[in-house]
Coordinates of C-alpha atoms in Angstrom, one line a residue:
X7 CA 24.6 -16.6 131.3
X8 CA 28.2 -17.4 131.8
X9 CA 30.8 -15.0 132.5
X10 CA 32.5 -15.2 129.3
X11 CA 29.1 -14.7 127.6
X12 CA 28.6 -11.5 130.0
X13 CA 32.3 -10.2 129.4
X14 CA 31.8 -10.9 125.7
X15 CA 28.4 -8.8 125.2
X16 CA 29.7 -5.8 127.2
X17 CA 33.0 -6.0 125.1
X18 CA 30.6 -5.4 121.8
X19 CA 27.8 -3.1 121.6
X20 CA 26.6 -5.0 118.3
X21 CA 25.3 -8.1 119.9
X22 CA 27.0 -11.0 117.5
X23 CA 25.6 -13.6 116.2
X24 CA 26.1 -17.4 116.8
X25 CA 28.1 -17.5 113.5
X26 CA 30.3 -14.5 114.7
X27 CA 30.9 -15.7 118.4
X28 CA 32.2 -19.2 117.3
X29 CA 34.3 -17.3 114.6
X30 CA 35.3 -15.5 117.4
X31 CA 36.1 -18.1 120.1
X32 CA 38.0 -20.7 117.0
X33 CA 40.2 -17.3 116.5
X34 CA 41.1 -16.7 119.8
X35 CA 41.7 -20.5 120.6
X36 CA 43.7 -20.5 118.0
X37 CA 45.9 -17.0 118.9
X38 CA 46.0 -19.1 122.7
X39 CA 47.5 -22.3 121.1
X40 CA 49.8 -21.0 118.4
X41 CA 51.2 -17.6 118.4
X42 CA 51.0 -16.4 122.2
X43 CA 53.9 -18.9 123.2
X44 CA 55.8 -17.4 120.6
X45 CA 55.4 -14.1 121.1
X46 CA 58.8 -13.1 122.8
X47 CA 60.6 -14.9 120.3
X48 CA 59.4 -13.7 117.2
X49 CA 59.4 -10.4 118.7
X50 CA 63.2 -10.2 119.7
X51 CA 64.5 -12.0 116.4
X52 CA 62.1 -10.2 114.2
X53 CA 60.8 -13.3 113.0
X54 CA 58.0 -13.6 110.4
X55 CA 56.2 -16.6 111.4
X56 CA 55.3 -18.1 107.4
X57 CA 53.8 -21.4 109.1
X58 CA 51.6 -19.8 111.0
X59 CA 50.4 -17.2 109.0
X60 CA 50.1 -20.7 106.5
X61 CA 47.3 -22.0 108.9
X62 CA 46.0 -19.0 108.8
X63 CA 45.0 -19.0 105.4
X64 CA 43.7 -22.4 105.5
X65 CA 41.4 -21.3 108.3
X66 CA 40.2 -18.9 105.8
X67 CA 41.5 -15.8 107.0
X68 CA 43.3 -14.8 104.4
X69 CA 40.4 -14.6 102.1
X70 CA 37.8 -13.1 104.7
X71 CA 36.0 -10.7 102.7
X72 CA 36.0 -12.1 99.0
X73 CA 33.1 -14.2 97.7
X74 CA 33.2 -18.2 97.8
X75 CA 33.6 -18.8 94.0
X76 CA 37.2 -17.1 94.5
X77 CA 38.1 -19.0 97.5
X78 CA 36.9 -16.8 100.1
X79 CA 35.0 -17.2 103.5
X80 CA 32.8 -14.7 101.8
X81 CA 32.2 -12.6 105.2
X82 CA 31.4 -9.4 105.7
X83 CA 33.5 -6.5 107.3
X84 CA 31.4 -6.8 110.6
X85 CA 33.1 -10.1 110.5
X86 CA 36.8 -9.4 109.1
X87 CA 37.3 -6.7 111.8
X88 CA 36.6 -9.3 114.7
X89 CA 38.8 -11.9 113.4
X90 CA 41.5 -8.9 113.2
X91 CA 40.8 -7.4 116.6
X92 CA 40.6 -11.1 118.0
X93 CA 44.5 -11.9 116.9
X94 CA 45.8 -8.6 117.3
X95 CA 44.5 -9.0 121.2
X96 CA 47.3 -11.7 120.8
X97 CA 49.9 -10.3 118.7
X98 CA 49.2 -7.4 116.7
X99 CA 52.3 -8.3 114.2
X100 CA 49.8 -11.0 113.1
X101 CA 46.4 -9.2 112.9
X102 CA 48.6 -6.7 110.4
X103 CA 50.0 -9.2 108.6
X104 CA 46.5 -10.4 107.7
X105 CA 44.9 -7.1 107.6
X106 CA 47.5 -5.8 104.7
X107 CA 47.1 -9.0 102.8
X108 CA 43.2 -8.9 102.7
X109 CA 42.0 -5.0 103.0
X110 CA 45.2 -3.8 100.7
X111 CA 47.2 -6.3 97.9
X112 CA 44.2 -9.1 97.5
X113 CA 41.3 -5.9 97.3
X114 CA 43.0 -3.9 95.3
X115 CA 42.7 -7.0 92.6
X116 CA 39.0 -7.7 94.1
X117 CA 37.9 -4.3 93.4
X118 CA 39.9 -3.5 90.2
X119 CA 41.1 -6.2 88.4
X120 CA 39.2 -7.7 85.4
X121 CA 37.8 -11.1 84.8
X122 CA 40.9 -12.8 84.2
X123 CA 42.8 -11.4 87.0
X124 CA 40.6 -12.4 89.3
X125 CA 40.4 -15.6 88.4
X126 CA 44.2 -15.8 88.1
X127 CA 45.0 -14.5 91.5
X128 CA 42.5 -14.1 94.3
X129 CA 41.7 -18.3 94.8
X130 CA 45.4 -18.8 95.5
X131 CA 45.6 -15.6 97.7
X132 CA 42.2 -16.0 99.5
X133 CA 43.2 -19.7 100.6
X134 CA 46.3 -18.8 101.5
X135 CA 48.7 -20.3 98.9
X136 CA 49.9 -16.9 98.5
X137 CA 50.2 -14.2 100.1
X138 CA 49.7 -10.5 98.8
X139 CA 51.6 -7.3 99.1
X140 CA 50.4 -3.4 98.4
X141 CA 53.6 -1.1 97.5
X142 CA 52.6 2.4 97.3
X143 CA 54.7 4.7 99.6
X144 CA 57.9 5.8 98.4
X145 CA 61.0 6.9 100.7
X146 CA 60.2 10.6 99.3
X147 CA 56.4 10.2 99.3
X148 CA 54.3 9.3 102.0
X149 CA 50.9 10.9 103.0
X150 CA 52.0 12.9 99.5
X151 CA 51.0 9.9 96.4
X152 CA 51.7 13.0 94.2
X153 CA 55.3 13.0 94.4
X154 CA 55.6 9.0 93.7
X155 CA 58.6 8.5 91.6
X156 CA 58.8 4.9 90.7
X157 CA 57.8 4.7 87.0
X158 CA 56.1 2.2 84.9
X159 CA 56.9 3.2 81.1
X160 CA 55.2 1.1 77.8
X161 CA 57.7 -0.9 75.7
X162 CA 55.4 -2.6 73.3
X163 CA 53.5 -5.2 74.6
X164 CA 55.1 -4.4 78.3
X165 CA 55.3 -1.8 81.0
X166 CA 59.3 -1.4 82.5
X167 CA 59.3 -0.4 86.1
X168 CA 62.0 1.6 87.8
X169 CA 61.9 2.3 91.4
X170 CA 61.6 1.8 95.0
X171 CA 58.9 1.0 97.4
X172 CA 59.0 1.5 101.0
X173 CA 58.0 0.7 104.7
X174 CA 55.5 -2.6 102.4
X175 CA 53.9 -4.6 104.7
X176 CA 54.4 -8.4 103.6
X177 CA 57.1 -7.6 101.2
X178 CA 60.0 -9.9 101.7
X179 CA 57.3 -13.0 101.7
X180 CA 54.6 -11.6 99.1
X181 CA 53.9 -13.9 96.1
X182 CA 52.0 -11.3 94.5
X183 CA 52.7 -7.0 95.0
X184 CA 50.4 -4.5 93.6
X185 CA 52.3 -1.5 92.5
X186 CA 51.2 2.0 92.2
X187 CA 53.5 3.8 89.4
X188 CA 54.1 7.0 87.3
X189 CA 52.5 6.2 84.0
X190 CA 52.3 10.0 83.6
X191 CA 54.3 12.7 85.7
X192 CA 52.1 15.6 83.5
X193 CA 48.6 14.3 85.2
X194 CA 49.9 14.3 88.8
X195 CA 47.5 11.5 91.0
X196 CA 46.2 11.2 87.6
X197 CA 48.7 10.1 85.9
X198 CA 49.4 7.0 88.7
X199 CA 48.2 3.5 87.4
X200 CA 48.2 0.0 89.3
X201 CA 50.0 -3.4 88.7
X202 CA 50.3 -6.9 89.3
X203 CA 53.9 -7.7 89.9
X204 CA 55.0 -12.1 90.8
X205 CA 57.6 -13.1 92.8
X206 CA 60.3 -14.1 90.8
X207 CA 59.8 -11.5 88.3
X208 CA 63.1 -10.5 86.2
X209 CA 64.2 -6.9 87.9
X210 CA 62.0 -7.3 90.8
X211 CA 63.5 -8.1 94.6
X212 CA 62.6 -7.0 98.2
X213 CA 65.4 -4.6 99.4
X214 CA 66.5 -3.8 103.0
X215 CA 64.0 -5.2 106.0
X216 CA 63.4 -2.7 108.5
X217 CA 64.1 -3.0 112.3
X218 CA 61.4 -1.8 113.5
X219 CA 59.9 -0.4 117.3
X220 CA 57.2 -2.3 117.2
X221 CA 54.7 -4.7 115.3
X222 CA 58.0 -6.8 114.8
X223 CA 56.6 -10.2 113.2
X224 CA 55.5 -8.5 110.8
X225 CA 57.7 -7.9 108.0
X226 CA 58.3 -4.4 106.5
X227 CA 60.3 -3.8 103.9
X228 CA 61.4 -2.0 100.5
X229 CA 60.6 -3.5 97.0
X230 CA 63.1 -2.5 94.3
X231 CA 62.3 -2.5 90.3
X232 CA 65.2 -1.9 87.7
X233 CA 63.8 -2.2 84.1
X234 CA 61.2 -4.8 85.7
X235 CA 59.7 -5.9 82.5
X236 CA 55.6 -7.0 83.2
X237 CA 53.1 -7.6 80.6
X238 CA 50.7 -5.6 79.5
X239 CA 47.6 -7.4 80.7
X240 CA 49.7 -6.9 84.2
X241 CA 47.9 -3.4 84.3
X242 CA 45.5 -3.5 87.2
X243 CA 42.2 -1.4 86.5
X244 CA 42.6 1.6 83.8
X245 CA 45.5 3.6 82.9
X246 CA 45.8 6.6 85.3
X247 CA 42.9 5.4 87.7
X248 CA 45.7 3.7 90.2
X249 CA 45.4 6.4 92.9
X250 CA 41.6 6.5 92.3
X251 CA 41.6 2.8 92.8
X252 CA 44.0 3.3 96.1
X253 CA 41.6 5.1 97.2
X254 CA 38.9 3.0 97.5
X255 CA 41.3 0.3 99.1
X256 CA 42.4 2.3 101.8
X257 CA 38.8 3.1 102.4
X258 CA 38.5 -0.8 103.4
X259 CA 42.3 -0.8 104.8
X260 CA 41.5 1.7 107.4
X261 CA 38.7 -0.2 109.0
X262 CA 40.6 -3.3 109.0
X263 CA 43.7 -0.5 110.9
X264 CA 40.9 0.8 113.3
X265 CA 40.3 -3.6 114.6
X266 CA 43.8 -4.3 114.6
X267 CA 43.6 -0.8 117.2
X268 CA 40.8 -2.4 119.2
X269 CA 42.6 -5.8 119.2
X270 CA 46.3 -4.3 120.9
X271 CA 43.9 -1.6 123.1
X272 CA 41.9 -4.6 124.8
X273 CA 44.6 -6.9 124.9
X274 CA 46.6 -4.0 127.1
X275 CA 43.5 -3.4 128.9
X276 CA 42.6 -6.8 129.6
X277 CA 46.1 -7.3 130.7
X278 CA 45.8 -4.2 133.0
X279 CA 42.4 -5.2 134.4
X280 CA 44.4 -8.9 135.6
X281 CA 47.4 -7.2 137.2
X282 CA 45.4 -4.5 139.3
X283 CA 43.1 -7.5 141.1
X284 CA 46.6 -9.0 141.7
X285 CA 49.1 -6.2 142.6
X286 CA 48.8 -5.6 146.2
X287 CA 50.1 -2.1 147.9
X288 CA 49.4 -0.6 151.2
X289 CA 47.4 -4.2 152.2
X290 CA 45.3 -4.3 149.2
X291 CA 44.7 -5.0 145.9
X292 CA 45.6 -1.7 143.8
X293 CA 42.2 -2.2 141.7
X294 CA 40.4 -0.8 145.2
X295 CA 42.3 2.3 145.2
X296 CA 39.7 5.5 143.4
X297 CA 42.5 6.8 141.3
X298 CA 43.3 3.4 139.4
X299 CA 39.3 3.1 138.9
X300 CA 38.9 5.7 137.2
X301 CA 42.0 5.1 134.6
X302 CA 40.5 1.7 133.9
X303 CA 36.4 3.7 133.3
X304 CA 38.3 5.9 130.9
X305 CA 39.9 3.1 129.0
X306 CA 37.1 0.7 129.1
X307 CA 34.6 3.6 128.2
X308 CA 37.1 5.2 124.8
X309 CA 37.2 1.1 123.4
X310 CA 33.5 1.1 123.6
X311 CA 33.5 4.1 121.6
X312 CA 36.0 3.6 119.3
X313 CA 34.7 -0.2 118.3
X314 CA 31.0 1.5 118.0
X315 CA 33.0 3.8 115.2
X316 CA 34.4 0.6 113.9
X317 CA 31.3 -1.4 114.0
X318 CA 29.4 1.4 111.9
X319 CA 32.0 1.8 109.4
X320 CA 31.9 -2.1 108.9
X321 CA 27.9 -2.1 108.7
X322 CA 27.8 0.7 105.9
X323 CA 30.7 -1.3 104.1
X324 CA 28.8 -3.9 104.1
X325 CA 25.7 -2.4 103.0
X326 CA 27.8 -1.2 100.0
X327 CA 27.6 2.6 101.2
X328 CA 30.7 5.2 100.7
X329 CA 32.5 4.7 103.9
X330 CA 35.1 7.6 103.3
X331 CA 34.4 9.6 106.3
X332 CA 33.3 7.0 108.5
X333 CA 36.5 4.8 108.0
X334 CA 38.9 7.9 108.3
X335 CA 36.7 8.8 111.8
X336 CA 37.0 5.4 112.7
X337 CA 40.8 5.0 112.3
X338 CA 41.9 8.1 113.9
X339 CA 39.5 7.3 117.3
X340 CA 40.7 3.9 117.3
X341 CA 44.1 4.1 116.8
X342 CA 44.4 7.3 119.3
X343 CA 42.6 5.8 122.2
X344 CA 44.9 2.5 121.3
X345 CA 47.8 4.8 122.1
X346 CA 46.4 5.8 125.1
X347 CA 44.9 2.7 126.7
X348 CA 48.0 1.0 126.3
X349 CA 50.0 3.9 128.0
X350 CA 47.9 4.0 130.8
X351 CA 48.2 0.5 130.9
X352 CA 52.1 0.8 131.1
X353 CA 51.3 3.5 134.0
X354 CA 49.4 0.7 136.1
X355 CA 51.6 -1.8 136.2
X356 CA 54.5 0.7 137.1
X357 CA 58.5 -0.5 136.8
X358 CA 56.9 -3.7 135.5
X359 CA 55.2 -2.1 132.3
X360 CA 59.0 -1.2 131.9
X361 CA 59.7 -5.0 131.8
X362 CA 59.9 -7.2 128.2
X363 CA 58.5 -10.3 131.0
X364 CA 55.2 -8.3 130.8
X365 CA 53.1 -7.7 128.4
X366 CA 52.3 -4.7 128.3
X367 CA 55.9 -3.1 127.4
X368 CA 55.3 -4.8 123.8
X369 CA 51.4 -3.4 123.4
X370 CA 52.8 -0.3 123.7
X371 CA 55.7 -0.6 121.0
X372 CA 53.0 -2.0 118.5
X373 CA 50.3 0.3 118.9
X374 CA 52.0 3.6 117.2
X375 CA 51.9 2.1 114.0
X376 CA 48.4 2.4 113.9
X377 CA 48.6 6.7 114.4
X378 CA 50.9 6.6 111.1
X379 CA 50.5 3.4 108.9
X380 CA 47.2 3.7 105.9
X381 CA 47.2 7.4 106.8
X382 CA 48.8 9.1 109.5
X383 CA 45.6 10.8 112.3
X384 CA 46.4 14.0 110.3
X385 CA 45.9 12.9 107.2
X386 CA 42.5 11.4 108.6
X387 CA 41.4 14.5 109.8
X388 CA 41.7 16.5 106.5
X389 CA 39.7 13.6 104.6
X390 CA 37.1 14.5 107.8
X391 CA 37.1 17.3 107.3
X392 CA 36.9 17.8 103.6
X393 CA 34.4 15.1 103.8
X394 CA 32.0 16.9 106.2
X395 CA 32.8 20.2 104.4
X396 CA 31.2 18.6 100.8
X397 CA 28.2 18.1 103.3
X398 CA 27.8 21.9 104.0
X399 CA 28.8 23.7 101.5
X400 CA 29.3 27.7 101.9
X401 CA 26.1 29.8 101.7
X402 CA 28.2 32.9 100.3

C-alpha cells in the first residue's frame, strides 16, 4: 500500500470505493491545477472565478446529486460531500459556490418543482449552463423565516414581487434564483411560498456585493424585486408550502455545509502537519516537541469525528431516511471543530499564521461562515434538540 493510499484510508473511516477514490483524486488534481495558483488573487480582488466554476460544471459537479435523465452525475450524498470537502481543502470559496448551487437553488426545483419545471431547468443547471441561486434571508430576517418581508402578490395570471434578499450565495452570477416570499402575512411560515425567478427578468437585479472576511470568491450579494412580474406556473411547489419546502433543502444544504467544514479543517491541518516537520526551534523540528503533539491528536482526532457525523448523515440521505437531526448534528460538530482546527493551526505556525504568504491566515477567515451560514450552531442546536425531544416525549 502506498502512502497516499494509507493517508487516504485513515483520512475516511468509510472505506471508499474505487469509483469514489478516482472521483476523489480527478477533483483534487483538478483544485491542484486550476484554482490553487489563483488563490491569492481571487481572494484579495474578490474575484468570482465564472470560468472555472464553468469547468466545473462540465465535470459534472454542478449536477452531483440529480438523476442522469436531468443531466446529473446521478451520485449519492456519500459522494457530493467528498467532491465538496476535496475543493474546499483547496479553496473553500469554491466548494460553497458549488455546494449553494446543488444542495440549495437546483434541489429546491429537484424536490419541489413539477414535471415541467424540472424539465425546464435542472439539465441546464446540472451541466452547468447555468448556475442556481437560493434567496431566502432577508436583512430583517435571518434564523427568523417568520418575519420575511419580501412579498409575492397575484395579479391575474402573475405573481408581483416586492423586496429584498440578502447575504445570497451566487447571486450576482445566478441564471436562475429561487425565492421564498409572503403569499400570506396572516399564516405566518405558512403563508411563505417558493419561486422561480430568470436572470433578465423585468424588476429583478442583484443589489450591493458584500466585502466579505472570508470565503471571498464566492459571491454574496442582495437580490432586489420592484413589481417583479413572474408567471404563474413560476410558483415552485404549492401555495404556502415554501418554508416547508426550505425545509427539506436545508436538510440536504447542511450536510453539503458540514464537507465544505471538513474540506477548510484538513486543508489547515494538512497545512499545519507540513510546517511543524519543517519549522526548526531549539535544534529541532517543532513537530518533536509534546505540547505541539498533542494539538495536532486533538485536531486530527475532532475531523475524524466530525466526518463520521457527516458520513452518516450522507448514508441515511441516501437511503432516503429523514436526516433532520442528523444533518443539524453534523453541521454544528463540523463547522465547530473547523473553527478550531484552523485556529490551532494559526497558533502553530506562530507570526507566520499572521502572514497572507501562508496559508493558513486565509483557512481561518473562511471557516466562520460555516458557524453562521444554512443555520447558525444555535439554531442547530434547537432543531437537536426539539428533534431528540419528539423522541422522548414527557411521561407527566
Amino acid at each position: 500500500m502506498t502512502i497516499e493510499a494509507e493517508r487516504t484510508e485513515s483520512m475516511y473511516p468509510f472505506v471508499l470505493t474505487e469509483e469514489q477514490e478516482q472521483l476523489r483524486r480527478e477533483i483534487r488534481e483538478f483544485a491542484t491545477r486550476e484554482i490553487a495558483p489563483h488563490l491569492a488573487h481571487w481572494d484579495e480582488a474578490a474575484e468570482f472565478p465564472l470560468e472555472t466554476v464553468k469547468k466545473l460544471g462540465a465535470m459534472g459537479l454542478l449536477g452531483v446529486i440529480f438523476p442522469p435523465h436531468y443531466g446529473g452525475a446521478g451520485l449519492g450524498y456519500l459522494d457530493y460531500i467528498l467532491a465538496i470537502e476535496e475543493l474546499s481543502a483547496i479553496d473553500g470559496s469554491i466548494g460553497l459556490t458549488v455546494a449553494a448551487h446543488n444542495s440549495l437553488g437546483t434541489n429546491h426545483i429537484y424536490l419541489a418543482g413539477n414535471d415541467a419545471q424540472k424539465e425546464k431547468y435542472l439539465p441546464r443547471l446540472a451541466q452547468g449552463e447555468w448556475l442556481a441561486a437560493w434567496a431566502l434571508t432577508e436583512p430583517g430576517s435571518g434564523s427568523d423565516a417568520s418575519g420575511a418581508r419580501t412579498t409575492a402578490v397575484k395579479k391575474g395570471d402573475r405573481y408581483v414581487l416586492n423586496g429584498v434578499k440578502t447575504f445570497i450565495t451566487n447571486g450576482h452570477y445566478a441564471d436562475v434564483v429561487v425565492v421564498i416570499a409572503v403569499t400570506d402575512k396572516s399564516r405566518g411560515t405558512h403563508g411563505l411560498s417558493a419561486f422561480i425567478v430568470e436572470k433578465g427578468t423585468k424588476g429583478f437585479r442583484p443589489g450591493k456585493k458584500e466585502n466579505k472576511l472570508g470565503l471571498r470568491a464566492s459571491d454574496t450579494s442582495e437580490l432586489i424585486f420592484e413589481d417583479c412580474e413572474i408567471p404563474r406556473e413560476n410558483l415552485l411547489g404549492v401555495e404556502g408550502e415554501g418554508f416547508i419546502d426550505a425545509m427539506r433543502v436545508l436538510d440536504g444544504g447542511r450536510i453539503s455545509i458540514a464537507g465544505l467544514s471538513l474540506g477548510i479543517a484538513r486543508g489547515a491541518l494538512d497545512a499545519a502537519l507540513k510546517y511543524v516537520k519543517e519549522r526548526r526551534q531549539f535544534g529541532k523540528a517543532i513537530a518533536e516537541f509534546q505540547g505541539i503533539q498533542w494539538k495536532l491528536a486533538d485536531m486530527s482526532t475532532e475531523l475524524d469525528a466530525a466526518r463520521l457525523l457527516t458520513q452518516r448523515a450522507a448514508a441515511l440521505k441516501d437511503a432516503g431516511r429523514k436526516v433532520t437531526r442528523e444533518s443539524a448534528m453534523a453541521k454544528l460538530f463540523s463547522s465547530e471543530v473547523a473553527v478550531r482546527i484552523c485556529d490551532q493551526a494559526v497558533q502553530l505556525f506562530g507570526g507566520y499564521g499572521f502572514i497572507k504568504d501562508y496559508p493558513v491566515e486565509k483557512f481561518y477567515r473562511d471557516v466562520k461562515l460555516c458557524t453562521i451560514g444554512e443555520g447558525t450552531s444555535e439554531i442547530q442546536r434547537m432543531v437537536i434538540a426539539r428533534e431528540i425531544l419528539k423522541v422522548y416525549p414527557s411521561r407527566g
